[in-house]
Short mmCIF file of C-alpha atoms in Angstrom, two decimals:
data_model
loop_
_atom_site.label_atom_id
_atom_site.label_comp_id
_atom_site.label_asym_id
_atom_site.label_seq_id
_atom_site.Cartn_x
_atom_site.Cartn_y
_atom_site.Cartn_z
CA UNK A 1 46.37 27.32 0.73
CA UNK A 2 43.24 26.02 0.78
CA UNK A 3 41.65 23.62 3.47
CA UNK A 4 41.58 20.42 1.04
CA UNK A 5 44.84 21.07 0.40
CA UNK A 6 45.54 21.34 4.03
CA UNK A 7 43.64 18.02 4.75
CA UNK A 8 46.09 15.92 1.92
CA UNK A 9 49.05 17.53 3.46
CA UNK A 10 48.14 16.65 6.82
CA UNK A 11 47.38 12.91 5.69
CA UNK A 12 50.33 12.81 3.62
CA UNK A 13 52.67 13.19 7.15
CA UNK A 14 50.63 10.78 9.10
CA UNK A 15 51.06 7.93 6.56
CA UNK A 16 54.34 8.84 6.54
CA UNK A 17 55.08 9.54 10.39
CA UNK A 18 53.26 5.66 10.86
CA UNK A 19 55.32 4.02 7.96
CA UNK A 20 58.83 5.48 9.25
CA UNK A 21 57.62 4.91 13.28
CA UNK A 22 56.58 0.80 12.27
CA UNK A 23 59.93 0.44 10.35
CA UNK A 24 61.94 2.12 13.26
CA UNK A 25 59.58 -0.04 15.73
CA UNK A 26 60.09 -3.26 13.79
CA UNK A 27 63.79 -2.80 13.24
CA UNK A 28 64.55 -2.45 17.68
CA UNK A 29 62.19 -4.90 18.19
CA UNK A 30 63.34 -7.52 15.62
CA UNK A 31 66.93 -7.29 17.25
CA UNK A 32 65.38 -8.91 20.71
CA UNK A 33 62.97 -11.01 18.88
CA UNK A 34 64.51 -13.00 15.93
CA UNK A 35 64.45 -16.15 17.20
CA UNK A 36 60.56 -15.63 17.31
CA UNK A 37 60.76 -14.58 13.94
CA UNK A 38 62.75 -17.29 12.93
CA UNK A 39 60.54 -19.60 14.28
CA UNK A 40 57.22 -17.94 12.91
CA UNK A 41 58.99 -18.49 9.02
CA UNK A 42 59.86 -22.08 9.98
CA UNK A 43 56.20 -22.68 10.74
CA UNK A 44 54.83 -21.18 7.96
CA UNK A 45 57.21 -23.58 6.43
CA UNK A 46 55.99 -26.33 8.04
CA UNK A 47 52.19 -25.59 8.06
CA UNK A 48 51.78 -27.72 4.66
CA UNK A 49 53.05 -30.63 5.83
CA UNK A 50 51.35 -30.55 9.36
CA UNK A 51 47.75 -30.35 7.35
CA UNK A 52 48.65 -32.95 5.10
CA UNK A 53 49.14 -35.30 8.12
CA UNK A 54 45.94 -33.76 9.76
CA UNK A 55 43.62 -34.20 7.16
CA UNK A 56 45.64 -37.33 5.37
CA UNK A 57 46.47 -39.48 8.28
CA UNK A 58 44.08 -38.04 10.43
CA UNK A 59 47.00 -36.87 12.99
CA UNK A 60 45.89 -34.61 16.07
CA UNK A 61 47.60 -31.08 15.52
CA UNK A 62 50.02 -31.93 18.51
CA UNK A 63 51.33 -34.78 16.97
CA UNK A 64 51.33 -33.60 13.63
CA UNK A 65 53.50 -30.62 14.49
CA UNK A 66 56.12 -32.65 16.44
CA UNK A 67 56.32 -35.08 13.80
CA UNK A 68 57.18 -32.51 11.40
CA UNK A 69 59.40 -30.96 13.01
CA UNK A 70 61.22 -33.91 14.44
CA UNK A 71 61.39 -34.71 10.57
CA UNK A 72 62.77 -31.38 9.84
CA UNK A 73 65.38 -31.57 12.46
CA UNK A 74 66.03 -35.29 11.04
CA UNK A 75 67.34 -34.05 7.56
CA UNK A 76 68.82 -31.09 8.61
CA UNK A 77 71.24 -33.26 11.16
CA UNK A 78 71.18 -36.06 8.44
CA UNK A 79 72.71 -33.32 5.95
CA UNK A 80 74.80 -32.08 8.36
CA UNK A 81 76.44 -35.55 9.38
CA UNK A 82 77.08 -35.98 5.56
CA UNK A 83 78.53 -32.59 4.86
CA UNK A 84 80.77 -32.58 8.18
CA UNK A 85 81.59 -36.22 7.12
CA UNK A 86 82.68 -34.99 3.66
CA UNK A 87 84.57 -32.47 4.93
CA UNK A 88 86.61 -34.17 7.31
CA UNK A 89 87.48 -36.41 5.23
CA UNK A 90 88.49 -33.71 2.13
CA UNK A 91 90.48 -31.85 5.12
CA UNK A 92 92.19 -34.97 5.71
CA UNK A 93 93.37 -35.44 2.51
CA UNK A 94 94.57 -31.63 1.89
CA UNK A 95 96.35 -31.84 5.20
CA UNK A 96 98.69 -34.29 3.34
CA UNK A 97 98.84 -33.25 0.19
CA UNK A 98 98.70 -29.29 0.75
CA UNK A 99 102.46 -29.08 3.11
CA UNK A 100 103.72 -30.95 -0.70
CA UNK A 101 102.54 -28.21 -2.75
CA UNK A 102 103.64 -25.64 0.10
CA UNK A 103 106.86 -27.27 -0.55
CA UNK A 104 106.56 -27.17 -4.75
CA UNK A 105 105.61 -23.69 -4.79
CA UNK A 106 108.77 -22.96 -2.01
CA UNK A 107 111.41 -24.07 -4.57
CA UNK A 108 109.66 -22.20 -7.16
CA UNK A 109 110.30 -18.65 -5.05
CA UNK A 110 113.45 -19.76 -4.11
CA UNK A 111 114.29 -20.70 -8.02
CA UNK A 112 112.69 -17.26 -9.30
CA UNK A 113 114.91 -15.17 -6.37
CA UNK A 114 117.67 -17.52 -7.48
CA UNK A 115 117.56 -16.66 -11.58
CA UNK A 116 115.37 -13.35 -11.34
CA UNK A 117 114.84 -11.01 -8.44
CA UNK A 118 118.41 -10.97 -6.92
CA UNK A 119 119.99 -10.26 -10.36
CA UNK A 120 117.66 -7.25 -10.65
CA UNK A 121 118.32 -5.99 -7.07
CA UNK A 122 121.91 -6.04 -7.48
CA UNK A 123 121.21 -3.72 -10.84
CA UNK A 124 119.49 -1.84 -9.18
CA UNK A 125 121.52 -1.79 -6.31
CA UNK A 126 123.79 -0.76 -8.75
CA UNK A 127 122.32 2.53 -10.21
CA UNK A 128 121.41 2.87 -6.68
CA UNK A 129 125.24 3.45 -5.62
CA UNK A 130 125.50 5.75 -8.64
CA UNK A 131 122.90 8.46 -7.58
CA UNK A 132 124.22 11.06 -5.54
CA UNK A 133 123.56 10.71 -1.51
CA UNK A 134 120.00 13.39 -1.72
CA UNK A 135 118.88 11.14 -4.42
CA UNK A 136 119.67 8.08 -1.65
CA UNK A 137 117.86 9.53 1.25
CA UNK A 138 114.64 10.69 -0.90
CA UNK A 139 114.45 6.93 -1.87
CA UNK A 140 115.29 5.40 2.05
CA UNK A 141 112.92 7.60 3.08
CA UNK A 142 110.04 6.57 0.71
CA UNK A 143 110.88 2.62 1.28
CA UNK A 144 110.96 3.71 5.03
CA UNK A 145 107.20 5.22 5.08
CA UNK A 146 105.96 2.60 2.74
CA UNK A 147 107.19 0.06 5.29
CA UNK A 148 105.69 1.57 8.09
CA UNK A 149 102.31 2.03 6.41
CA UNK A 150 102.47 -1.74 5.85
CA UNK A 151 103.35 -2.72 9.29
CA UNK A 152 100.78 -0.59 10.51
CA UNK A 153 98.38 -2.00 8.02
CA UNK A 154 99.51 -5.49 9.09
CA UNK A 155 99.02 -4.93 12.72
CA UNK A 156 96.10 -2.96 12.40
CA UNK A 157 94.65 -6.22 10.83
CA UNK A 158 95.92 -8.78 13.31
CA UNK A 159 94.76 -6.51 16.04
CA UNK A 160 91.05 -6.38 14.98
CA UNK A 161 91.33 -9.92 14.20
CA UNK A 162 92.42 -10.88 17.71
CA UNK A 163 89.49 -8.15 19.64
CA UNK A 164 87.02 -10.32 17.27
CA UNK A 165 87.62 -13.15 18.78
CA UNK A 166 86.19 -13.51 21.90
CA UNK A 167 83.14 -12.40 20.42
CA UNK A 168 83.18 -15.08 17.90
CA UNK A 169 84.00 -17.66 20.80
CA UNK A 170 80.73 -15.74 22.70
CA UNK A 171 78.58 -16.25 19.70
CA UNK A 172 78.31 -20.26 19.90
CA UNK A 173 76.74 -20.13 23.22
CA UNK A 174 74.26 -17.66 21.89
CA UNK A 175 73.60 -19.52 18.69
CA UNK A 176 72.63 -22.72 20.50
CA UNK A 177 70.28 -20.82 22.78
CA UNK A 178 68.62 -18.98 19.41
CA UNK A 179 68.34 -22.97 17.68
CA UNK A 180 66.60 -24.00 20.93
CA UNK A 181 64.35 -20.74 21.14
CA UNK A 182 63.28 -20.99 17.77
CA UNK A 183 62.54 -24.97 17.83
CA UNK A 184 60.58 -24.45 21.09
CA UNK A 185 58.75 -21.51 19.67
CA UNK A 186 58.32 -23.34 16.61
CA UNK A 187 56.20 -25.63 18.15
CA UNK A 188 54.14 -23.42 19.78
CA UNK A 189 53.42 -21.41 17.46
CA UNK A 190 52.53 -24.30 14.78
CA UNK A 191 50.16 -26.03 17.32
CA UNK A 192 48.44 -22.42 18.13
CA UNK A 193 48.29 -21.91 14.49
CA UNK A 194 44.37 -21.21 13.89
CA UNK A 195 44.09 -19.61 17.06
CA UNK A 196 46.67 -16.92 16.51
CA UNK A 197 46.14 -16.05 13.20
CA UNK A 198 42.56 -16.10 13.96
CA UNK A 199 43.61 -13.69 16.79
CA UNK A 200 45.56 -11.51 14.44
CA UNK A 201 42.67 -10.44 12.63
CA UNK A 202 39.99 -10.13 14.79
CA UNK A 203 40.49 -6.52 15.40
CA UNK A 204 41.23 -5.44 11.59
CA UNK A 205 39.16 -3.93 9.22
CA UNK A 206 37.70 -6.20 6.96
CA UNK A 207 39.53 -3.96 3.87
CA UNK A 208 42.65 -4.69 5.57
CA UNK A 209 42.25 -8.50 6.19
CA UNK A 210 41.72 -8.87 2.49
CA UNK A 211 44.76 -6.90 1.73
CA UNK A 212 46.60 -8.13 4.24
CA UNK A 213 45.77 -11.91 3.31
CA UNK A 214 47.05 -11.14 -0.08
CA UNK A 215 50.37 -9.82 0.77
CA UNK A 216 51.18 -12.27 2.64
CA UNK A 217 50.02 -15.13 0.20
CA UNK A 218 52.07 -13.21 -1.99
CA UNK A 219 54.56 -12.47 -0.43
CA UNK A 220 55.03 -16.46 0.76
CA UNK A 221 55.02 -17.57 -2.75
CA UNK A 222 57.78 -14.84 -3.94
CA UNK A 223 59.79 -15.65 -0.51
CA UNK A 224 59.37 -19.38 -1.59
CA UNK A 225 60.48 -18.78 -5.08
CA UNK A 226 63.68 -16.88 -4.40
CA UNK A 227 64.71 -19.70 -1.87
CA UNK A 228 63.97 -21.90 -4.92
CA UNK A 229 65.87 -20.01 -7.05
CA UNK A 230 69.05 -19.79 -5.05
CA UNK A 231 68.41 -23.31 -4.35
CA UNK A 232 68.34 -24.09 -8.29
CA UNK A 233 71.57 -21.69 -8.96
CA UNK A 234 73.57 -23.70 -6.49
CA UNK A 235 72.50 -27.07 -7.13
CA UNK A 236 73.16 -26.62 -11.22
CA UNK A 237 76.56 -25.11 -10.23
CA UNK A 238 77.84 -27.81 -7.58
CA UNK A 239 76.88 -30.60 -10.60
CA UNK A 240 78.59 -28.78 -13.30
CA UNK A 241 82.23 -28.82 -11.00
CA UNK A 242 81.53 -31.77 -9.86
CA UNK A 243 81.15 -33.54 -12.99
CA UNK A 244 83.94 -31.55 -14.80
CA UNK A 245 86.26 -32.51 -11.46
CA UNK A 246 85.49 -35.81 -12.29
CA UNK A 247 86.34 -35.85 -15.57
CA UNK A 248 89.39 -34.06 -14.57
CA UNK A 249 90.14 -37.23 -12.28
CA UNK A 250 90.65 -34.69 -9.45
CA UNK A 251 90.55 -36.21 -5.50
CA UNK A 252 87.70 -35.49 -3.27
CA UNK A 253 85.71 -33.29 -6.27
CA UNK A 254 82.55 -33.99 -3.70
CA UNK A 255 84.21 -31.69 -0.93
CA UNK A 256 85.62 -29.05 -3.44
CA UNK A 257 82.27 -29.64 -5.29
CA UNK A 258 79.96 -28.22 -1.80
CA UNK A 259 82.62 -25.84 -0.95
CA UNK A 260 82.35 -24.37 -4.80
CA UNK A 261 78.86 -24.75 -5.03
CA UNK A 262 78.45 -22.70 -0.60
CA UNK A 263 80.53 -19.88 -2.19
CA UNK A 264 78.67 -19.14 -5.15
CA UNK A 265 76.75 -17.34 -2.42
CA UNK A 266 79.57 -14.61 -2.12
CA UNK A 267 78.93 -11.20 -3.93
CA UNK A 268 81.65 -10.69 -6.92
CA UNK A 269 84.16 -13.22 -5.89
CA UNK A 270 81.25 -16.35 -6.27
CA UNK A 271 82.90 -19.22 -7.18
CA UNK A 272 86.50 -17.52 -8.47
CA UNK A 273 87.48 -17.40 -4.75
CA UNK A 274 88.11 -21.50 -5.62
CA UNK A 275 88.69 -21.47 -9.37
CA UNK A 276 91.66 -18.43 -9.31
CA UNK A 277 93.99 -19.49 -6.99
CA UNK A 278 93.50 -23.00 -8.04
CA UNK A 279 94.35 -22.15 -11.92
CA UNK A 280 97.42 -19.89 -10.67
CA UNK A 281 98.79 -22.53 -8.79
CA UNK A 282 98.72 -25.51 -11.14
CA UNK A 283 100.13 -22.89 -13.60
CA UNK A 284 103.31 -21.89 -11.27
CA UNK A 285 103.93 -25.73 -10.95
CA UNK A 286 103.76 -26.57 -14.55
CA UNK A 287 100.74 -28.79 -14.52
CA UNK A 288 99.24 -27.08 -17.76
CA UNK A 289 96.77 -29.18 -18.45
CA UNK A 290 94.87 -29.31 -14.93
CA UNK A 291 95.09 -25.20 -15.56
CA UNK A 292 93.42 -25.47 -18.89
CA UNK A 293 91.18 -28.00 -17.74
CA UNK A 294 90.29 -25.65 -14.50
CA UNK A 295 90.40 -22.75 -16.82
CA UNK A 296 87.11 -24.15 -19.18
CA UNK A 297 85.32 -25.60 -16.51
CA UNK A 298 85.52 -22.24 -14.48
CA UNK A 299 84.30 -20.54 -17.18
CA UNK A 300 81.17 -22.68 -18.18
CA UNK A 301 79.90 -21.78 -14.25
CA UNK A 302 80.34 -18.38 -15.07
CA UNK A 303 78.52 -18.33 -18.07
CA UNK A 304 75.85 -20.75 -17.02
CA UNK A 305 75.42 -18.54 -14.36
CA UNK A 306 74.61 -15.41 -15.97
CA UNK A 307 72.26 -16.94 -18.43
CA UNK A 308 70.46 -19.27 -16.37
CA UNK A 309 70.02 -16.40 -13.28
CA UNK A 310 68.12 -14.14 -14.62
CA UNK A 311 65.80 -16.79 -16.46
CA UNK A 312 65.43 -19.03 -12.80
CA UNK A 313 64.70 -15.49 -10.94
CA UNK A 314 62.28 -13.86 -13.20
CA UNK A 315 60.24 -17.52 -13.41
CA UNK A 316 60.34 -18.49 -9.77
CA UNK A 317 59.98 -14.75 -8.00
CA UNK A 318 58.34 -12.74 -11.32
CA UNK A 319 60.76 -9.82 -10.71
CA UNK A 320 62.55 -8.09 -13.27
CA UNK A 321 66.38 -9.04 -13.42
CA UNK A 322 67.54 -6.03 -13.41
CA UNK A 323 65.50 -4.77 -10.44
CA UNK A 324 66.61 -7.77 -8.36
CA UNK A 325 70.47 -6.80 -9.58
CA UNK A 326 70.26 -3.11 -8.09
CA UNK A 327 68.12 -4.69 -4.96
CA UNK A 328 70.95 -7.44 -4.36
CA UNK A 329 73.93 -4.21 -5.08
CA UNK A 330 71.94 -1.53 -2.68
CA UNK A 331 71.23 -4.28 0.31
CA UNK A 332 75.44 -5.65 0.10
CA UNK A 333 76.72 -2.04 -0.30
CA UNK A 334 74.28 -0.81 2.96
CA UNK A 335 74.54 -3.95 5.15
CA UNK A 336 76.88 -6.07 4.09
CA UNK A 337 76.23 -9.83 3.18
CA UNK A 338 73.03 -10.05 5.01
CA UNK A 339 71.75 -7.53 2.12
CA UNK A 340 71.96 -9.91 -0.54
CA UNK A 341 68.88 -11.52 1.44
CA UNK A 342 67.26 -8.53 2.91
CA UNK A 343 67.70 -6.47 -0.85
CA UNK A 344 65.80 -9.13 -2.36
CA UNK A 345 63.47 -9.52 0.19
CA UNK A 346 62.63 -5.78 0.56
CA UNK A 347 61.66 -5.63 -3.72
CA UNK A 348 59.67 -8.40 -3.17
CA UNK A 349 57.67 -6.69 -0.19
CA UNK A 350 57.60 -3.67 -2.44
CA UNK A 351 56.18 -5.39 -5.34
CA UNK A 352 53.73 -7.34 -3.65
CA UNK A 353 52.30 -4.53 -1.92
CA UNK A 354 52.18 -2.98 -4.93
CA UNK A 355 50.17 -6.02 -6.50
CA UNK A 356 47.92 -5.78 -3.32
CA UNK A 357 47.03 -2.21 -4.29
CA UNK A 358 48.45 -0.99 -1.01
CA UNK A 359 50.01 1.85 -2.36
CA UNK A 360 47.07 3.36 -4.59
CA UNK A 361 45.08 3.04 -1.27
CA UNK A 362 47.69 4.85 0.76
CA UNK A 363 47.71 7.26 -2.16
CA UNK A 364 43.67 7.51 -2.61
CA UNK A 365 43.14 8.38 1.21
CA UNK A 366 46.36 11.13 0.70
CA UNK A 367 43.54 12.70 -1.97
CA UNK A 368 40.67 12.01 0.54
CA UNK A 369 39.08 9.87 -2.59
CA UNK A 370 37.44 6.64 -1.97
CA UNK A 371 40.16 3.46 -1.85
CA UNK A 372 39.78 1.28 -4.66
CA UNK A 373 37.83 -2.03 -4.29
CA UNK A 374 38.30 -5.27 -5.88
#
């Protein structure tokens, strides 16, 4: 092996040694710091609107920055009130209405046991008594296990369930000290703006400011777009239901409308986890026509959905569909919900250092060749 050779080899582990070491430093130090890094997105958020009010009205940057984010909290409460508002009212209603249909769909179990399942147990009962007693205990002994394995299921759950609790209870406390963390940060770090950024970079290389400005220009407008996008998904689905509830003549089609248009969110069950249970039930009480009704309207979300996403994703982000599908599938599958951000977010990172010409730099100094310059 000769010594150039040697030399790319030797590069080639400490790019990789310092891109594994940053991730494993940014992951442990991320899980102490997030309210910080909440609070840095929120005023890159906000940094628009604070120079509009500098350079518009003339504002100082103190006042600017509190009165945007005084006007941020403002809506964000405001929405809130609404939704909470909304909902309280929707719960009232379904705490009325919902013991009634508890009560329909009783007397239809009670009507199907009456005309259908205790006719069939008593034949089978029947050819039951007619097997000889091996035959008997084989069976009693398979509806034994399978009993157990379901009360051990069933406990299993309710046990987990109740050792998750406290630490639900715990997390309110922690999630009003993040809010106020983050808002106090926010404002810190939004009135220090020049100064810090300006401190950021005083050290780097002038190659890496200029690649470093461009990912994260980038990077901000592909963030923006994806909220945009998910934004734009939501909003077309929560008008579609609630238009077709209203046309339905369905109560409180606002509520059901937000709650449809929140889970849309959810991997694979989207807005079915509303839609299915809804359709079976109006069907098992005879109400037909609310079914079929329920039944189109479910599936023109659906198929709005799938040809409006990848049209709304490519535009607003510029990433492939299909790269954003696998991205939002690897990040659920490794991390659960918080994937379908964090897959997204990691193929946009990707492909805007990739834009930046990060890699082919990485890559050139691997070779020992000059990095490219544009």
């Amino acid at each position: 092996m000769n010594r150039d050779t040697v030399n790319k080899v030797i590069r080639f582990f400490i790019v990789t040694g310092i891109v594994v070491s940053s991730l494993i430093f940014i992951y442990y130090i991320s899980k102490v710091t997030y309210p910080f890094i909440i609070a840095i997105a929120i005023a890159i958020f906000m940094n628009p609107a604070v120079r509009f009010l500098e350079k518009k009205w003339k504002f100082p940057r103190v006042l600017a920055v509190l009165t945007t984010l005084l006007l941020l909290i403002a809506i964000f409460a405001g929405l809130i009130t609404l939704l909470i508002a909304e909902i309280v009212g929707g719960t009232s209603y379904l705490s009325t209405v919902v013991p009634q249909h508890v009560g329909t769909l009783i007397s239809y179990i009670e009507d199907l046991f009456a005309g259908q399942v205790i006719p069939f147990y008593n034949k089978i009962a029947g050819m039951f008594k007619s097997l000889d007693s091996g035959q008997q205990d084989t069976i009693k002994d398979s509806i034994t296990d399978t009993g157990n394995k379901i009360t051990e299921s069933a406990t299993a759950f309710l046990q987990n369930f109740f050792l998750k609790l406290p630490a639900l209870v715990s997390w309110i406390p922690n999630a009003a000290t993040v809010i106020v963390f983050s808002l106090l940060a926010t404002f810190f770090i939004s009135k220090d703006w020049d100064n810090l950024t300006s401190a950021s970079t005083r050290f780097m290389p002038e190659k890496a400011k200029t690649s470093g400005r461009k990912v994260f220009i980038d990077l901000k407008k592909a963030l923006a777009g994806f909220v945009k996008a998910q934004l734009t998904l939501i909003s077309i689905t929560l008008v579609i239901v609630l238009i077709g509830l209203l046309i339905l003549r369905v109560d409180y089609a606002i509520t059901i409308a937000l709650i449809t248009g929140i889970v849309d969110l959810l991997p694979y069950l989207g807005t079915g986890t509303v839609f299915i249970p809804w359709i079976i039930y109006e069907l098992v009480i005879g109400n037909y026509g609310l079914a079929l009704g329920l039944g189109i309207l479910y599936t023109v979300v659906i198929v709005q959905r799938q040809v409006m996403e990848p049209k709304i994703l490519s535009s607003n982000i510029g990433l492939n569909p299909l790269a954003t599908l696998v991205a939002l599938f690897v990040g659920f599958k490794l991390i659960g919900f918080l994937g379908l951000i964090v897959g997204p977010v990691t193929l946009v990172l990707v492909t805007t250092l990739h834009k930046a010409n990060v890699f082919k730099d990485l890559w050139a100094y691997i070779k020992g060749t000059p990095p490219i310059i544009k």
